[in-house]
Backbone as JSON, one array per atom type, in Angstrom:
{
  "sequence": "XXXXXXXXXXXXXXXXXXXXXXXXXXXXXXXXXXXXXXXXXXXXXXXXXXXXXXXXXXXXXXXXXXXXXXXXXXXXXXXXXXXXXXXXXXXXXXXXXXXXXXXXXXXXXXXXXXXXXXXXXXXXXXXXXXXXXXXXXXXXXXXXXXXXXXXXXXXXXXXXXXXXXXXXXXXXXXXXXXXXXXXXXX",
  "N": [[-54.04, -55.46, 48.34], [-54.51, -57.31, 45.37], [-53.96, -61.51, 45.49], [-53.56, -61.65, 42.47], [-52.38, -59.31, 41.46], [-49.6, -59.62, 42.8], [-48.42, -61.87, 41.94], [-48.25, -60.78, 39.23], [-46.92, -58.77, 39.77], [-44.33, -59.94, 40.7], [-43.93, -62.06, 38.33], [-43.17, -59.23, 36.6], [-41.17, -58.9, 38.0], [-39.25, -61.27, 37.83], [-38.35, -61.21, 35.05], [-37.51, -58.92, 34.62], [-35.02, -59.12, 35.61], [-33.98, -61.15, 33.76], [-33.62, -59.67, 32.04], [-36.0, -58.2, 29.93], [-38.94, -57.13, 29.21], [-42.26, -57.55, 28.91], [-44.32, -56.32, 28.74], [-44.51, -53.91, 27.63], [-42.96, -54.7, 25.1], [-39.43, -54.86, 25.01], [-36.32, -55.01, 25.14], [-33.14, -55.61, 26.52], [-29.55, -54.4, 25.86], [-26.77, -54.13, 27.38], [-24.32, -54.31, 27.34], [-20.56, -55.85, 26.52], [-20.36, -57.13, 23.22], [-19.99, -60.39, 22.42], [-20.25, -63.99, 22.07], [-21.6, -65.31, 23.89], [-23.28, -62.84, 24.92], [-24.64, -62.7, 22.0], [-26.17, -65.08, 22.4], [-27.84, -64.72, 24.63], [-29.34, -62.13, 23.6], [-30.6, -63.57, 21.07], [-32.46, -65.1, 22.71], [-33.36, -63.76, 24.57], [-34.99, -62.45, 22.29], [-36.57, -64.53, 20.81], [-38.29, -65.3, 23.0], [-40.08, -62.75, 23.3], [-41.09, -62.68, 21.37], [-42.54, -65.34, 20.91], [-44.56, -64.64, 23.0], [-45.65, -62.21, 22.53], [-46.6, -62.36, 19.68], [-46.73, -60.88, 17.39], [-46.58, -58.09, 17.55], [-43.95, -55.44, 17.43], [-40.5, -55.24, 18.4], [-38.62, -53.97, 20.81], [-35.18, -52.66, 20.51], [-33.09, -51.95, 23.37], [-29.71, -50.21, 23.3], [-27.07, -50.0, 24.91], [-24.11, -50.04, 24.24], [-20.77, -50.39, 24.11], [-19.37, -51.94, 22.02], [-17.9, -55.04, 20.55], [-17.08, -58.36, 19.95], [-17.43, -58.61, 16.14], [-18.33, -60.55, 14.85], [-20.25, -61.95, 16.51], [-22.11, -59.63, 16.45], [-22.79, -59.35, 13.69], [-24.1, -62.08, 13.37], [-25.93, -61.69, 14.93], [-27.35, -59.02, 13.7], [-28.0, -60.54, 11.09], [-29.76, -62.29, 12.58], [-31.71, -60.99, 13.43], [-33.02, -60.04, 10.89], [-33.81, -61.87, 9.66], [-36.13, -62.1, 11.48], [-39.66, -62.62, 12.19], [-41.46, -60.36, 12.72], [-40.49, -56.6, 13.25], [-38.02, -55.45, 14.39], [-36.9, -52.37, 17.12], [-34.74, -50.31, 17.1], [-32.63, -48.91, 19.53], [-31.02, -46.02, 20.68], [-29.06, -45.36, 23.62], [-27.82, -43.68, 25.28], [-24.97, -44.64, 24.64], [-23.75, -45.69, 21.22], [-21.38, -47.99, 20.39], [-18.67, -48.93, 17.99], [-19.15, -52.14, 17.0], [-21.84, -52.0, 18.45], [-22.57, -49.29, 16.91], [-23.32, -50.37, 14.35], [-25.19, -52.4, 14.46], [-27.35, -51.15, 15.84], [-28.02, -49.01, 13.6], [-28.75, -50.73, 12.16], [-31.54, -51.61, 12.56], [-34.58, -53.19, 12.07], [-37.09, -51.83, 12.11], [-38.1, -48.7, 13.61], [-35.54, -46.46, 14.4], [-33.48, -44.92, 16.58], [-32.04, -42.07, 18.67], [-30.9, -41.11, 21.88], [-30.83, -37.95, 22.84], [-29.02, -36.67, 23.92], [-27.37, -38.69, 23.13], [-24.32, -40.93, 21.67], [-22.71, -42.13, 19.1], [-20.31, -44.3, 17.17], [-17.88, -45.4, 15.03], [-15.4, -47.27, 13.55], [-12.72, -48.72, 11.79], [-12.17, -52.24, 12.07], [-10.39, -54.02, 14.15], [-7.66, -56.35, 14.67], [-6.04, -59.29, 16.58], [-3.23, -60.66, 15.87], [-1.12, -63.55, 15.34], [1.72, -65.44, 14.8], [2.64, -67.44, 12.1], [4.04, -66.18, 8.94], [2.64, -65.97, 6.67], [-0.12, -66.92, 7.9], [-0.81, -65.05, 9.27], [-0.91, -63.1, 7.25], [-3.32, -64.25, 6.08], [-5.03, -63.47, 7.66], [-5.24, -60.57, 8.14], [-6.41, -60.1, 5.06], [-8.91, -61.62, 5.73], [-9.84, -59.9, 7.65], [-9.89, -57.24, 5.95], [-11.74, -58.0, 4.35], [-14.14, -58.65, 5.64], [-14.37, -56.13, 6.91], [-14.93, -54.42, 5.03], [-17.27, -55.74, 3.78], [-18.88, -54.6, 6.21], [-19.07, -52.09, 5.69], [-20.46, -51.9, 3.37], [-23.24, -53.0, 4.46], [-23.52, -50.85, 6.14], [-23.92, -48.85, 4.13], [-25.87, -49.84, 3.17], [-27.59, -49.27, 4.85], [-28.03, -47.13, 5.53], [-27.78, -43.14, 4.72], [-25.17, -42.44, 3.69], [-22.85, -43.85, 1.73], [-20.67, -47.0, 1.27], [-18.34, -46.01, 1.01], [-18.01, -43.92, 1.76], [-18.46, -44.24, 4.63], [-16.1, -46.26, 4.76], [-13.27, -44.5, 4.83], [-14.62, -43.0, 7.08], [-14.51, -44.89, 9.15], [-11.8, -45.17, 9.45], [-10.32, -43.81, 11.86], [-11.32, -43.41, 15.0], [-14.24, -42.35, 14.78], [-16.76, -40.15, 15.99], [-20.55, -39.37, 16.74], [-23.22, -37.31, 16.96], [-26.6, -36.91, 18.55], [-27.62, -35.72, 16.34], [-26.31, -35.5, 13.89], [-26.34, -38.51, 13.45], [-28.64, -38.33, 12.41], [-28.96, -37.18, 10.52], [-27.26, -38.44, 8.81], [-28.53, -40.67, 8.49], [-28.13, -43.09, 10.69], [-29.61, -43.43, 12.19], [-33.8, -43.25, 12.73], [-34.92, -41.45, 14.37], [-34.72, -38.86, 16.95], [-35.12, -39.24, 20.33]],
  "CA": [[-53.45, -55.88, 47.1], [-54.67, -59.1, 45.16], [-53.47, -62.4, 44.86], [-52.86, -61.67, 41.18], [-51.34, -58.37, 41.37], [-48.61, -59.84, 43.71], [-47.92, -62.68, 40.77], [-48.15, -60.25, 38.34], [-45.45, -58.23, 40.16], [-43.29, -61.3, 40.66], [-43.37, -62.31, 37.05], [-42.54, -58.27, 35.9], [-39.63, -58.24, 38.74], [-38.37, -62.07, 37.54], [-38.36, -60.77, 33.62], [-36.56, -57.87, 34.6], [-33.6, -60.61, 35.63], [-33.88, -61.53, 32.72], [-33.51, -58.27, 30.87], [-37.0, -58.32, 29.19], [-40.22, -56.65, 29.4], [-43.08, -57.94, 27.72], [-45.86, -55.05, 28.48], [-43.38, -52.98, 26.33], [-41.87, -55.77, 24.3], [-38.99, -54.36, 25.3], [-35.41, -56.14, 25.96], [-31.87, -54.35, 26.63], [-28.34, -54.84, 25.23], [-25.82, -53.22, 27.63], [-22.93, -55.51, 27.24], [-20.14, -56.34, 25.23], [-20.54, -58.36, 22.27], [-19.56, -61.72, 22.3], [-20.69, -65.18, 21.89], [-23.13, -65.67, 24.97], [-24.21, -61.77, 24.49], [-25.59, -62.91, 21.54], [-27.29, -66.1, 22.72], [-28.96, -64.19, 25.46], [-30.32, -61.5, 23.34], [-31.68, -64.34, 20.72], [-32.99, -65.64, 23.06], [-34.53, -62.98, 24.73], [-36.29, -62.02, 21.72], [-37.47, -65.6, 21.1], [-39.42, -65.07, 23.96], [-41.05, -61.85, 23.42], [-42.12, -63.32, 19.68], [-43.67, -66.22, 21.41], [-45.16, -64.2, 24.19], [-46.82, -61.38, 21.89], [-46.22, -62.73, 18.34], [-47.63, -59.95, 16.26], [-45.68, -56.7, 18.04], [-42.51, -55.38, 16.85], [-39.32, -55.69, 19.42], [-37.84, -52.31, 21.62], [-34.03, -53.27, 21.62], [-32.48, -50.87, 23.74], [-28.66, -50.68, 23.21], [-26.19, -48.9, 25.04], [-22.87, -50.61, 24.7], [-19.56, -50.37, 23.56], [-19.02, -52.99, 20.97], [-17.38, -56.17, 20.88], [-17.26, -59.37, 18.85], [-17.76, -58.52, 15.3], [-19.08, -61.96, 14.36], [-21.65, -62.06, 17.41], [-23.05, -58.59, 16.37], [-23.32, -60.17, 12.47], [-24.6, -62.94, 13.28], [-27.8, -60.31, 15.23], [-27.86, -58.18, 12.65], [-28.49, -61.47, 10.25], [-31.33, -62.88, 13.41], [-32.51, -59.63, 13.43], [-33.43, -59.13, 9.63], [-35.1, -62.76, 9.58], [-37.57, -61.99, 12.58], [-41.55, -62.15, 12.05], [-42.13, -58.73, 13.53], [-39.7, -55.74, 13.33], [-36.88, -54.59, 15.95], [-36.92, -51.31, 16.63], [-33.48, -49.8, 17.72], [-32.58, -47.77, 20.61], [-29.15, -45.8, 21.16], [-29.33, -45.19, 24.86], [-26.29, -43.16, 25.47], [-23.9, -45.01, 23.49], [-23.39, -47.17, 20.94], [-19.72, -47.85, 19.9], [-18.25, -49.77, 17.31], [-20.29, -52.98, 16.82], [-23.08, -51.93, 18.78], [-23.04, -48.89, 15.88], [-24.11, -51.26, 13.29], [-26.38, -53.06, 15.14], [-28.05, -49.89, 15.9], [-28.08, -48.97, 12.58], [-29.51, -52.15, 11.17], [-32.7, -52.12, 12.95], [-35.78, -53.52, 11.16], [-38.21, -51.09, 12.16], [-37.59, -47.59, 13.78], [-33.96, -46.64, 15.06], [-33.76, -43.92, 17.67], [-31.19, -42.23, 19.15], [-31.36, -40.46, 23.15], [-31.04, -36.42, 22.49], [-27.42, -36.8, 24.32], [-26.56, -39.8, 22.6], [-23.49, -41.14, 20.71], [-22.25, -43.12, 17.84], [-18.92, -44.11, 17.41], [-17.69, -46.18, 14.08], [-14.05, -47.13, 13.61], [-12.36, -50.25, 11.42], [-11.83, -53.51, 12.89], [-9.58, -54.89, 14.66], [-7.53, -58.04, 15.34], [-4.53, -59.67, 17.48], [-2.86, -62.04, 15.11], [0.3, -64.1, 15.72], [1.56, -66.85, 14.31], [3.22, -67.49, 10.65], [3.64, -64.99, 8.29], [1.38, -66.55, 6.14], [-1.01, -67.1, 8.56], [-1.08, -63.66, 9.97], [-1.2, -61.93, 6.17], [-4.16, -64.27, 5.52], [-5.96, -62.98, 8.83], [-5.61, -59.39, 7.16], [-7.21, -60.52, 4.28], [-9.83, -62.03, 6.02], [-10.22, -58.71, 7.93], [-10.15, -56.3, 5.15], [-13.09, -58.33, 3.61], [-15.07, -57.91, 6.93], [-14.36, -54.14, 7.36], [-15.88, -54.59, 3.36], [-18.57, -56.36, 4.44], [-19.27, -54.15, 7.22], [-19.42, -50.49, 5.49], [-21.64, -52.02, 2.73], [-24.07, -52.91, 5.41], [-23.72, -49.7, 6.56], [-24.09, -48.1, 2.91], [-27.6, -50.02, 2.55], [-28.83, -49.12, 6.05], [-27.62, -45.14, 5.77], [-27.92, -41.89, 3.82], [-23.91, -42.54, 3.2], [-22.71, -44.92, 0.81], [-19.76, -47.62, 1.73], [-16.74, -45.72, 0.78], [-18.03, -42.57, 2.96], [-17.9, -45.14, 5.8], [-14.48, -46.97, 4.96], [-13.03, -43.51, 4.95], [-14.72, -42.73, 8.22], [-13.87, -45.82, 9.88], [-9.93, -45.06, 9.12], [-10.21, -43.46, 12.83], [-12.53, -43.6, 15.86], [-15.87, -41.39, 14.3], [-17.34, -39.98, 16.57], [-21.69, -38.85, 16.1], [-23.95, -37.08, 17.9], [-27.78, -37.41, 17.7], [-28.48, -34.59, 14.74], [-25.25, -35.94, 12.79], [-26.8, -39.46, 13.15], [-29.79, -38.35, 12.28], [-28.71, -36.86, 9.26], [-26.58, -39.89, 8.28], [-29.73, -41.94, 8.05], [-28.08, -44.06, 11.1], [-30.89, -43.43, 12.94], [-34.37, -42.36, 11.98], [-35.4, -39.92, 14.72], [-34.04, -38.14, 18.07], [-36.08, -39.13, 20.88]],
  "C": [[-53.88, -57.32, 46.82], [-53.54, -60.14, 45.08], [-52.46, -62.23, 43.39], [-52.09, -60.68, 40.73], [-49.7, -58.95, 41.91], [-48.23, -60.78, 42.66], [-47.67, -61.66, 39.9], [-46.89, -59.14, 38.55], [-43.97, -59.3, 40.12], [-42.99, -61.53, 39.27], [-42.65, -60.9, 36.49], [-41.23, -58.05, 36.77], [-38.84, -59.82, 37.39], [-38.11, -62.17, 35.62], [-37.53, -59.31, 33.52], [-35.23, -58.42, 34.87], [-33.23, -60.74, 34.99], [-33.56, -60.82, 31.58], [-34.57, -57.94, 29.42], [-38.45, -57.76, 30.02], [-41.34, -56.83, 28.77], [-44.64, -57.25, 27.71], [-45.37, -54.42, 27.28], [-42.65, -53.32, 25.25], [-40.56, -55.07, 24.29], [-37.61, -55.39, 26.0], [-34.27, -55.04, 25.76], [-30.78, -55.5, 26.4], [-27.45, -54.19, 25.85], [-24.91, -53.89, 28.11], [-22.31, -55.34, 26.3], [-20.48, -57.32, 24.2], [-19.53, -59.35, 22.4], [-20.88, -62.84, 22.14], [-22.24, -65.32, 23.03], [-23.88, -64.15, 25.0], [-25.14, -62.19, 23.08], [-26.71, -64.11, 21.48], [-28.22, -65.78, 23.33], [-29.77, -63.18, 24.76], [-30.69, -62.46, 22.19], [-32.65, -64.63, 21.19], [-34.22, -65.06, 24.02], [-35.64, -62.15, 23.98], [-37.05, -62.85, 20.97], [-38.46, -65.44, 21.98], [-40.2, -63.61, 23.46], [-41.82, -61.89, 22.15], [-42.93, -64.0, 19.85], [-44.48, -65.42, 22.32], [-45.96, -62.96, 23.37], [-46.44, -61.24, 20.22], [-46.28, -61.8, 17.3], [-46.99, -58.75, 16.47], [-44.18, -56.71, 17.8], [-41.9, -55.2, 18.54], [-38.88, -54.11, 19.56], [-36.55, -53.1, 21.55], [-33.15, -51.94, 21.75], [-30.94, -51.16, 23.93], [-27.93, -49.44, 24.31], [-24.9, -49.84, 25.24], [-21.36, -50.35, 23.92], [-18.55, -51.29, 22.61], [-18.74, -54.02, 21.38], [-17.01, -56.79, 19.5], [-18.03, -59.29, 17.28], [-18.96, -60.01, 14.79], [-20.26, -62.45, 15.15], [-22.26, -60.76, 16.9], [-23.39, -59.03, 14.35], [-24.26, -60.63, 12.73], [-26.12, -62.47, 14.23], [-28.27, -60.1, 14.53], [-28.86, -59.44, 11.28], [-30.07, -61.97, 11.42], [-32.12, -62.03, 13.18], [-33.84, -59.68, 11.94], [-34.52, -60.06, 9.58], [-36.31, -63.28, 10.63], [-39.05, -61.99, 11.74], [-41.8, -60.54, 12.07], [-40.53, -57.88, 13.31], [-39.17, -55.11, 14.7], [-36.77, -53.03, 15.55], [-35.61, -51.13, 18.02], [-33.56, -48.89, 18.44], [-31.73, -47.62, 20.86], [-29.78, -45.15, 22.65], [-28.02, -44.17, 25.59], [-25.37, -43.54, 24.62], [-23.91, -45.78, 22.69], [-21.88, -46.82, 19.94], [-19.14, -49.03, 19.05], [-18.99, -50.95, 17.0], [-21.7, -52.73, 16.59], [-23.7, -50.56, 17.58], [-23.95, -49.62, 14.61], [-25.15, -51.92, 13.51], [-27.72, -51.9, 15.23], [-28.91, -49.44, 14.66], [-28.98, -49.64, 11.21], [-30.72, -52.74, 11.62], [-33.76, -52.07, 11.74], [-37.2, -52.41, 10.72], [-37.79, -49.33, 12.83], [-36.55, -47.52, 14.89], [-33.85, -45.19, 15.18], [-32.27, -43.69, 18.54], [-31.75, -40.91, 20.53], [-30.24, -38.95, 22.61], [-29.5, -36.23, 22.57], [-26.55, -38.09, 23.72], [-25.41, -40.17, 21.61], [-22.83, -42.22, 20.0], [-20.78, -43.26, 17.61], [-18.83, -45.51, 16.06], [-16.26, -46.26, 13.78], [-13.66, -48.6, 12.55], [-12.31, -51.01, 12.6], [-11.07, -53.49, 13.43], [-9.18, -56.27, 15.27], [-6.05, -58.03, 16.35], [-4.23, -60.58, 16.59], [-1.22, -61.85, 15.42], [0.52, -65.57, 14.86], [2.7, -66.94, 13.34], [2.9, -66.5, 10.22], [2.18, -65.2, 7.47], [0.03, -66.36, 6.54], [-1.01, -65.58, 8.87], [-1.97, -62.74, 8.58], [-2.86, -62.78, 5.66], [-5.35, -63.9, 6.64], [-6.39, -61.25, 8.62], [-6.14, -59.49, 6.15], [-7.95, -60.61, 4.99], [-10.53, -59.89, 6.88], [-10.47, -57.29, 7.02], [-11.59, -56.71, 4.82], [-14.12, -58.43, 4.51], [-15.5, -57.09, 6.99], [-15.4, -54.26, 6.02], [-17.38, -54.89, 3.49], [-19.53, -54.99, 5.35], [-20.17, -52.88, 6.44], [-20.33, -50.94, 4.41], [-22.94, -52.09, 3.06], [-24.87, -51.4, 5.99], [-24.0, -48.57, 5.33], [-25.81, -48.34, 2.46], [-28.54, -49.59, 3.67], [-29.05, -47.16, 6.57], [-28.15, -44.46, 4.69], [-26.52, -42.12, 3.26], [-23.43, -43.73, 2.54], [-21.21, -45.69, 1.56], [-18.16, -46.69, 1.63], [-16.89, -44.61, 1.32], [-17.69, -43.52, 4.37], [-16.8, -46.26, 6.13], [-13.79, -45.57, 5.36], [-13.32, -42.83, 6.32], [-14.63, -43.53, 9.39], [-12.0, -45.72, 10.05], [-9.7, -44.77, 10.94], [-11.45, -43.63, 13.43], [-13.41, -42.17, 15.22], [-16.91, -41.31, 15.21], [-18.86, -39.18, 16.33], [-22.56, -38.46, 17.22], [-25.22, -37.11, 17.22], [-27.74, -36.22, 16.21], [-27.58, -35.17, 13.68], [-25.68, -37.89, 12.89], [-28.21, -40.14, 12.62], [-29.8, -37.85, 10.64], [-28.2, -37.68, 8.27], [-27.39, -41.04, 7.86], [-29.18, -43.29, 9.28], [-29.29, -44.41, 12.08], [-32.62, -42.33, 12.24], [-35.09, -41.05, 12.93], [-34.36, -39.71, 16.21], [-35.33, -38.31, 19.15], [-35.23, -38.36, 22.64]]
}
């Protein structure tokens, strides 16, 4: 075995650490959303823009949602990339990670057994009345936010997906394939 194979192994193990592959441009999302979930996947697809500038992005998801405002604030990195992300449901994606899914740039794929799961928001609020009723506000106009998103990135328009957010919505690949949340069944 060479010299440079043995580096060249080393760098593809210490990039797998890292949750990135850059033969495959290729990075994974199997976390909750939050705040440092989405710094690390910025940041891991900073790198694979600098590292092969011109190739669209694999992001493989399988997670179970989270932080509305960290999976936004993706979906917004996402759109203003160079190169196109191409989505991957990996088994699951649930609540958040639906939209995310959903809102890939380039082609969005779901695994044969895979599932989708879309539901309203939710919050914990405490406090003043005041304060509480203007935290529902703020959340209605989210959920609003959200299914429009989901009206420009689907076959179903926003008020099919307020309506199917009312409860956990559950999708399997052919019914997400039909939905336009994804564009094929791999």
């Amino acid at each position: 075995m060479s010299k440079n194979y043995r580096n060249e192994e080393a760098f593809y193990m210490k990039e797998m650490e890292w949750g990135v592959n850059s033969k495959t441009n290729t990075t994974y999302m199997n976390y909750e959303f939050d705040i440092d979930s989405l710094y690390s996947t910025i940041v891991k697809c900073d790198y694979l823009v600098r590292v092969n500038p011109n190739t669209d992005i694999n992001l493989n998801i399988a997670s179970y949602g989270g932080d509305v405002y960290a999976m936004l604030g993706l979906v917004d990195y996402i759109k203003g990339l160079s190169v196109k992300v191409n989505t991957h449901c990996v088994g699951t994606c649930m609540s958040a990670a639906s939209v995310l899914l959903s809102c890939g740039t380039g082609t969005r794929t779901i695994t044969k057994h895979g599932t989708v799961m879309v539901h309203e928001g939710s919050a914990f609020e405490a406090g003043k009345t005041t304060d509480v009723m203007k935290g529902v506000d703020h959340l209605k106009d989210l959920q609003k936010d959200i299914n429009e998103i989901l009206g420009e990135v689907t076959n179903k328009d926003a008020r099919f997906w307020e309506l199917a957010g009312r409860n956990d919505s559950y999708f399997d690949a052919e019914t997400c394939l039909e939905y336009g949340i994804v564009d094929k069944i791999v």
